[in-house]
mmCIF file of C-alpha atoms in Angstrom:
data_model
loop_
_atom_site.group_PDB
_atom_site.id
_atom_site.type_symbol
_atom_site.label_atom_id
_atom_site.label_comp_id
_atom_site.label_asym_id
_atom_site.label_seq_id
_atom_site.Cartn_x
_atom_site.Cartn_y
_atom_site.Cartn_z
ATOM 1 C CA UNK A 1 0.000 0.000 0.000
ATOM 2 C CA UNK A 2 0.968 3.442 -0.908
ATOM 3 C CA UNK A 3 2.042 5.607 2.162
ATOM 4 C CA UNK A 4 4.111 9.023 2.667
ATOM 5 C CA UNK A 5 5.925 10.415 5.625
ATOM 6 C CA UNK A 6 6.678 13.856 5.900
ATOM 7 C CA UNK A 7 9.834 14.528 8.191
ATOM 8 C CA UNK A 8 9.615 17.595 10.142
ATOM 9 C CA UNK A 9 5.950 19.125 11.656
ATOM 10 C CA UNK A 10 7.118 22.651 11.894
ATOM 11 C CA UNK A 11 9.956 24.532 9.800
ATOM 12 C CA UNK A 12 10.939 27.933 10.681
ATOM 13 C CA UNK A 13 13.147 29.863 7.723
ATOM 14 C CA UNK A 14 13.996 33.626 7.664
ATOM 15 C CA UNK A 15 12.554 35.558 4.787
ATOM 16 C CA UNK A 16 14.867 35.083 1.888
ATOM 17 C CA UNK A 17 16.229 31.938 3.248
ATOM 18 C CA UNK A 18 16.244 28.377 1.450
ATOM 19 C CA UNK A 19 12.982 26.237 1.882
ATOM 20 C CA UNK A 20 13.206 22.632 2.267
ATOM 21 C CA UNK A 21 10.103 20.204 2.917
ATOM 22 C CA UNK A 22 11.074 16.631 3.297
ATOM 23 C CA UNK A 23 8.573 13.592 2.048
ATOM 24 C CA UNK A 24 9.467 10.325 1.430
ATOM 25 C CA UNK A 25 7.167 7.830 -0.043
ATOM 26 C CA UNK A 26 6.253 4.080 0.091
ATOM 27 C CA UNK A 27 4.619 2.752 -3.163
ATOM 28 C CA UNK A 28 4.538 -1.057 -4.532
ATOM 29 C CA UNK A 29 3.811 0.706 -8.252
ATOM 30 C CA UNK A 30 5.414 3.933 -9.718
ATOM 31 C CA UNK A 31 3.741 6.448 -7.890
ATOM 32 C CA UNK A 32 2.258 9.936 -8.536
ATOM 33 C CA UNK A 33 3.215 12.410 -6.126
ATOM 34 C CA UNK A 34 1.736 15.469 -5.148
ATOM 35 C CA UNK A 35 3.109 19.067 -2.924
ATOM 36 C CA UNK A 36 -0.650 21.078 -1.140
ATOM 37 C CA UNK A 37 -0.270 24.078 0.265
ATOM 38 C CA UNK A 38 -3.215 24.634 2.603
ATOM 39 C CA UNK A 39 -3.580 28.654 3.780
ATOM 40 C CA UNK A 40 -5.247 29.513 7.395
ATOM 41 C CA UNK A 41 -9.128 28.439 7.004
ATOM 42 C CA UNK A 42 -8.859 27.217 3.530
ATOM 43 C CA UNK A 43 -8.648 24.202 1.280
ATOM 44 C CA UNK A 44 -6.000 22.745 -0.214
ATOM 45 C CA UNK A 45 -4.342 24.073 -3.442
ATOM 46 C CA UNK A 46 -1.839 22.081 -6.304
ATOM 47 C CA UNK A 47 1.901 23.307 -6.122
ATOM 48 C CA UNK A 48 3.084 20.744 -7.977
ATOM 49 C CA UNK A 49 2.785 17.055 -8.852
ATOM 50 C CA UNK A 50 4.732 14.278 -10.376
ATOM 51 C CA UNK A 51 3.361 11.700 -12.809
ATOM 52 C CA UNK A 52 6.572 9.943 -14.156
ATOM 53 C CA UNK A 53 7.409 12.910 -16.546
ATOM 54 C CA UNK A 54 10.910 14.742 -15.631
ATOM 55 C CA UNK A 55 12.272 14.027 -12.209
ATOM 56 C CA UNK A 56 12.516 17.709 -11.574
ATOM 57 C CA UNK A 57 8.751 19.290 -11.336
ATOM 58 C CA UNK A 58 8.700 22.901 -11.026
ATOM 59 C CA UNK A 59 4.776 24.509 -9.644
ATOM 60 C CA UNK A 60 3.438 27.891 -8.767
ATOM 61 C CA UNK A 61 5.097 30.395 -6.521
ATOM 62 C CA UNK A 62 8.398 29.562 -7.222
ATOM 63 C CA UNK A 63 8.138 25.598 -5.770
ATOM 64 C CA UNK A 64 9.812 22.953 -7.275
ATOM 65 C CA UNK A 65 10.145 19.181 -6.436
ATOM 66 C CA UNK A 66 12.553 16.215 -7.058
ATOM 67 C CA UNK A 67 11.518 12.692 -7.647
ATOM 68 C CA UNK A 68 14.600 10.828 -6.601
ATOM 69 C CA UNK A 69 13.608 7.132 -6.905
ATOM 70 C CA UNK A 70 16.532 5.435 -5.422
ATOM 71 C CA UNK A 71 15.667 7.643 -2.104
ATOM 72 C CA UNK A 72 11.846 7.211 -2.710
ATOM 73 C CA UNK A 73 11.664 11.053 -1.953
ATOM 74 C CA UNK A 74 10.218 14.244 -3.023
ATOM 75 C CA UNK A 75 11.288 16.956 -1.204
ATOM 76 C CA UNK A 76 9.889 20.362 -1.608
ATOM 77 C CA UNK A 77 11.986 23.495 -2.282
ATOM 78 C CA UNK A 78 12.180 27.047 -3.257
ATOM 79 C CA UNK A 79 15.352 28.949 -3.322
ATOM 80 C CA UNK A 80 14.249 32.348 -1.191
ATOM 81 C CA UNK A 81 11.085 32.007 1.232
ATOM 82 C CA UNK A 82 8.726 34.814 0.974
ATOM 83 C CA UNK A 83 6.699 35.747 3.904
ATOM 84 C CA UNK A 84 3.566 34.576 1.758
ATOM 85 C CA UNK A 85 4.859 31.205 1.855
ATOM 86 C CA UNK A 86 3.945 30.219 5.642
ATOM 87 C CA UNK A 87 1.114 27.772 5.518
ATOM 88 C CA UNK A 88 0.222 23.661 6.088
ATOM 89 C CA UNK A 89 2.152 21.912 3.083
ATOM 90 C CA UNK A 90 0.991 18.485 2.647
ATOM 91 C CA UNK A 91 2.502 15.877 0.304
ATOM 92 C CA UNK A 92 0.381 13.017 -1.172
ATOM 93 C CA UNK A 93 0.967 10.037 -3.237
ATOM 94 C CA UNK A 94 -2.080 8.647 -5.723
ATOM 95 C CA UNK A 95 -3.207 5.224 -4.620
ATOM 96 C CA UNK A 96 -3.713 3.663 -7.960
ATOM 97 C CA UNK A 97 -5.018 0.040 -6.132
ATOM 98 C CA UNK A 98 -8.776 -0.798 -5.328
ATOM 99 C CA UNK A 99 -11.759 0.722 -6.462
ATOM 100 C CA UNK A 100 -10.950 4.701 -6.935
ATOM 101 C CA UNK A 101 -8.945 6.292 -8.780
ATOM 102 C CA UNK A 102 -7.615 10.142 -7.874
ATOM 103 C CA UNK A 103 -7.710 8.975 -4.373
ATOM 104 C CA UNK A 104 -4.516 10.546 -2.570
ATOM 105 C CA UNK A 105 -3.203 9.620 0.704
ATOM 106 C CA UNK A 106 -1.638 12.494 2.328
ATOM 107 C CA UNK A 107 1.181 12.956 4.588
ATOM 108 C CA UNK A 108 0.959 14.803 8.133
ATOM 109 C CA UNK A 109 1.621 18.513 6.728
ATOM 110 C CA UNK A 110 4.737 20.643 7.611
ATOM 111 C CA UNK A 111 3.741 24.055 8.707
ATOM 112 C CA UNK A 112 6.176 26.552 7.384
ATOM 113 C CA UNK A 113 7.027 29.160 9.502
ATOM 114 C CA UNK A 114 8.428 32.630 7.950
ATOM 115 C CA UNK A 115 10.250 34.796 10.084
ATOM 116 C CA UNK A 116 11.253 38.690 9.352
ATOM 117 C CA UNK B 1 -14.449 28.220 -14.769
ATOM 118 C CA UNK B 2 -15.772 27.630 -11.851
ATOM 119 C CA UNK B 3 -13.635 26.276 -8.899
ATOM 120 C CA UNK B 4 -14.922 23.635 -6.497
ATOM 121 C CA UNK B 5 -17.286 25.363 -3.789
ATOM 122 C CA UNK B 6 -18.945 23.610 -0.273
ATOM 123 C CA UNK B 7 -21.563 24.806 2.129
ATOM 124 C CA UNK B 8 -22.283 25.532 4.569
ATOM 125 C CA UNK B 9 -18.578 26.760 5.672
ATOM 126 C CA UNK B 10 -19.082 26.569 9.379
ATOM 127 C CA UNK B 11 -21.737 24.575 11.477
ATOM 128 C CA UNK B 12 -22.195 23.150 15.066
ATOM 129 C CA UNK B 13 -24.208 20.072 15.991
ATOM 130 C CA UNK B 14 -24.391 18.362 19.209
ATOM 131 C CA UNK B 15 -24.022 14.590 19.274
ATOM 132 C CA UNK B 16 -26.245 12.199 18.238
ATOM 133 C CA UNK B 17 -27.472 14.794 15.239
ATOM 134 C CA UNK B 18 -27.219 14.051 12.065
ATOM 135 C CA UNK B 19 -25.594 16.369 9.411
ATOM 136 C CA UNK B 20 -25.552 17.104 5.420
ATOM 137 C CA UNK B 21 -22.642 18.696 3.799
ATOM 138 C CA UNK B 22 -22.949 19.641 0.058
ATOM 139 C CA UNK B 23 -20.439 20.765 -2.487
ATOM 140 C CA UNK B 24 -20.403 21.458 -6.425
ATOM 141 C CA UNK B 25 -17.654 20.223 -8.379
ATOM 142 C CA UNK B 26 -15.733 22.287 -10.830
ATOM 143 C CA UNK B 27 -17.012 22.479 -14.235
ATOM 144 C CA UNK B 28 -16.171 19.494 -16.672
ATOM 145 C CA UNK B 29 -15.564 17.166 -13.875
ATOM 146 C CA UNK B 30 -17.207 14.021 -13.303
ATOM 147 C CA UNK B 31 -15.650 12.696 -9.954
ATOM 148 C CA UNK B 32 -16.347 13.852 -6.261
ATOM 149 C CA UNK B 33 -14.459 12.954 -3.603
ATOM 150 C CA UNK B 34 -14.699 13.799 0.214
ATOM 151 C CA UNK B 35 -11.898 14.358 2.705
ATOM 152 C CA UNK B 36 -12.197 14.261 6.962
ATOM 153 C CA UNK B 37 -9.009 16.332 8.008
ATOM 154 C CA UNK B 38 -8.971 16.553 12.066
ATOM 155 C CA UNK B 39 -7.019 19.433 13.789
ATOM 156 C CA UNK B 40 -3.603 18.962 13.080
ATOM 157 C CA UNK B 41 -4.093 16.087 10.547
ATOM 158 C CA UNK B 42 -3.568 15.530 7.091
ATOM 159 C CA UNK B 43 -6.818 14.828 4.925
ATOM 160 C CA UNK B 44 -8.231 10.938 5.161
ATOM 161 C CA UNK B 45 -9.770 9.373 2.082
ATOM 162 C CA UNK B 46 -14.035 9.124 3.369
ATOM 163 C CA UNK B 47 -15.301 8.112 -0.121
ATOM 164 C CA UNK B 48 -15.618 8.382 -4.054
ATOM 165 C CA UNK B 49 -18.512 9.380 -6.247
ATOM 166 C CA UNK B 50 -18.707 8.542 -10.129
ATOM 167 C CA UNK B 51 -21.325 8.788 -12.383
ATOM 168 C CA UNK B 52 -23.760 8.888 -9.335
ATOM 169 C CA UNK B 53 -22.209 5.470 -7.498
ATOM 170 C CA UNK B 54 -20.036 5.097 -4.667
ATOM 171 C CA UNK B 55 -16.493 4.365 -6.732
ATOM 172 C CA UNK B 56 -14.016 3.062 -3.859
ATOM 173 C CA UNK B 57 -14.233 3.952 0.179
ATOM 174 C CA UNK B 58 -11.729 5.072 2.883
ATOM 175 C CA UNK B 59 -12.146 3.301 6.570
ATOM 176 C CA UNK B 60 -14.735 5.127 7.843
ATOM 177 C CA UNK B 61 -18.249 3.340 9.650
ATOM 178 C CA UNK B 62 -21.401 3.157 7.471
ATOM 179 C CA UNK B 63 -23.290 6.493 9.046
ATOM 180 C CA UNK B 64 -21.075 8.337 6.821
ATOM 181 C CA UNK B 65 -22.966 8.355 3.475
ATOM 182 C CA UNK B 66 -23.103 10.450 0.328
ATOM 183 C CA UNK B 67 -24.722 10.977 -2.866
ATOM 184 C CA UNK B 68 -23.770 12.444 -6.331
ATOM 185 C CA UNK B 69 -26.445 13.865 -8.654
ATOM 186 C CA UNK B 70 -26.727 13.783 -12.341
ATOM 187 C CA UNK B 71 -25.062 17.207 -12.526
ATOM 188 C CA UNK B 72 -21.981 15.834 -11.075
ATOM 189 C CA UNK B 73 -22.700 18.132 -7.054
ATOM 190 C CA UNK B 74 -22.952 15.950 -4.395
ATOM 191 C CA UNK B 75 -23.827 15.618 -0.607
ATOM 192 C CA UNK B 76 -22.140 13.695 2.231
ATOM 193 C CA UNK B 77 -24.585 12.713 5.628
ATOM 194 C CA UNK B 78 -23.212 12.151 8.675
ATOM 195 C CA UNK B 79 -25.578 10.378 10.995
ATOM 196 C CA UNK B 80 -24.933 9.667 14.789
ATOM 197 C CA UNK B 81 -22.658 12.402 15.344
ATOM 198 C CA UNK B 82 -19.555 12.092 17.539
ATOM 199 C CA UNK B 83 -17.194 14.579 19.061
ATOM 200 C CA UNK B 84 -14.737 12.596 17.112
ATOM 201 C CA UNK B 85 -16.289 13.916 14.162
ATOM 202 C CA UNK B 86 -15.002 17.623 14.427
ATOM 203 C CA UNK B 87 -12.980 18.380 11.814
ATOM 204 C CA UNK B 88 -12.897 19.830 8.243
ATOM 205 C CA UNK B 89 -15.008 18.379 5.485
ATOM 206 C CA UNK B 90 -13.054 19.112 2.192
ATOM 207 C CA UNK B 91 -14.418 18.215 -1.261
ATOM 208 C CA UNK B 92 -12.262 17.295 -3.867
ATOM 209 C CA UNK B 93 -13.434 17.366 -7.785
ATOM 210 C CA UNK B 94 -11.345 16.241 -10.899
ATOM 211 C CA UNK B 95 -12.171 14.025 -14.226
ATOM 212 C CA UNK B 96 -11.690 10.227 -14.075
ATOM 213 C CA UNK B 97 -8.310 9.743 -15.255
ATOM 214 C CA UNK B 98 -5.760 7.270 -14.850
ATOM 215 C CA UNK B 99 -2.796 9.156 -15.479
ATOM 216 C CA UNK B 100 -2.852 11.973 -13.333
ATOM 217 C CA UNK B 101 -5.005 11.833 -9.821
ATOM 218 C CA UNK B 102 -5.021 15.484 -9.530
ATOM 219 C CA UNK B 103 -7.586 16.981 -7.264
ATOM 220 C CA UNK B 104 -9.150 20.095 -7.245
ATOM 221 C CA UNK B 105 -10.075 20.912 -3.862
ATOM 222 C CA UNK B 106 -12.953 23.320 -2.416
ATOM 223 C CA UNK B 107 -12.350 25.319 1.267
ATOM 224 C CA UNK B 108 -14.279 23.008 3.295
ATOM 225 C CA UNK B 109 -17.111 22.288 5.922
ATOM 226 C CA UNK B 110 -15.801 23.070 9.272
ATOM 227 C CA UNK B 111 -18.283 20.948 11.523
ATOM 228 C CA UNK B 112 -18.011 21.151 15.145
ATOM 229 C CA UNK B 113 -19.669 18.614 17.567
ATOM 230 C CA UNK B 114 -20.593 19.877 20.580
#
């Protein structure tokens, strides 16, 4: 069964600093993988995803996301954290056994502290 | 195009009551899914609707039940309430693909039970 662990609950950066979100995944087939970024009181929106394309995914606000297979990880990144960027970030894997498709099975979240 | 929306956005109930969350899937998309995400929690897989039928289900008891109409919006009933059952009710919309699994997500049902 598909599964993904996200290391790290809270990460704290200063503005301008390097982001790095940690997920590692578990998946008996080639998985999809997904980044969410949830805001205060809202739902979840795409930042990237991976569907066996290039290793290297690159999303909205600057995110982008390596698929490294022989680490089974996909660790979030953007070079310069913006204070706009503190929020929930989960990552997700598509489970692509039983009866649904699109279902995702989500990691813990990483909030993402950004200090002045 | 228009995005994935839920209502109602906030609502208590005490226990025992029973409750009916509804949400409208984006335009062009034929799937519903629904998400329980407790405090501090990532989302958990409750169910699938396709074409109006239950299409796969996450491990959650039978008095959580939904429906999807012919125009694709659908409901999800929560009978029997339980405190355990605070938490925020996301919808998730997309087309039936294979290839992808994306999800397009609304802002969710925050239910409270009291």
């Amino acid at each position: 069964a598909q599964s993904v662990t996200q290391l790290g609950s809270h990460v704290s950066v200063s503005e301008g600093a390097l982001v790095l979100l940690r997920c590692n995944y578990s998946s008996s087939v080639p998985p999809y993988l997904f980044w969410y970024v949830q805001y205060p009181n809202q739902g979840l929106q795409l930042l990237l995803k991976y569907t066996s394309a290039a290793t290297l995914v690159k999303g909205i606000n600057g995110f982008e996301a390596e698929f490294k297979k022989s680490e089974t990880s996909f660790h979030l990144t953007k070079p310069s954290a913006h204070m706009s960027d503190a929020a929930e970030y989960f990552c997700a894997v598509s489970d692509q056994a039983g009866g649904a498709t699109n279902k995702l099975i989500f990691g813990t979240g990483t909030l993402l502290a950004v200090q002045p | 195009e228009t995005g994935v929306t839920q209502s109602p956005t906030h609502l208590i109930k005490t226990r025992g009551q029973q409750v009916t969350l509804r949400c409208s899937s984006q335009s062009g998309h034929n799937t519903v899914s629904w998400y329980q995400q407790a405090l501090g929690q990532g989302p958990q897989f409750i169910f699938q609707y396709y074409r109006e039928e239950e299409n796969g289900r996450g491990n959650f008891p039978p008095r959580f039940s939904g429906l999807q109409f012919p125009n694709y919006s659908s409901e999800l009933n929560v009978n029997a309430l339980e405190l355990d059952d605070s938490a925020l009710y996301l919808c998730a919309s997309s087309s039936l693909r294979v290839d992808t699994g994306e999800l397009f997500f609304g802002e969710g049902s925050r239910l409270t039970v009291l």
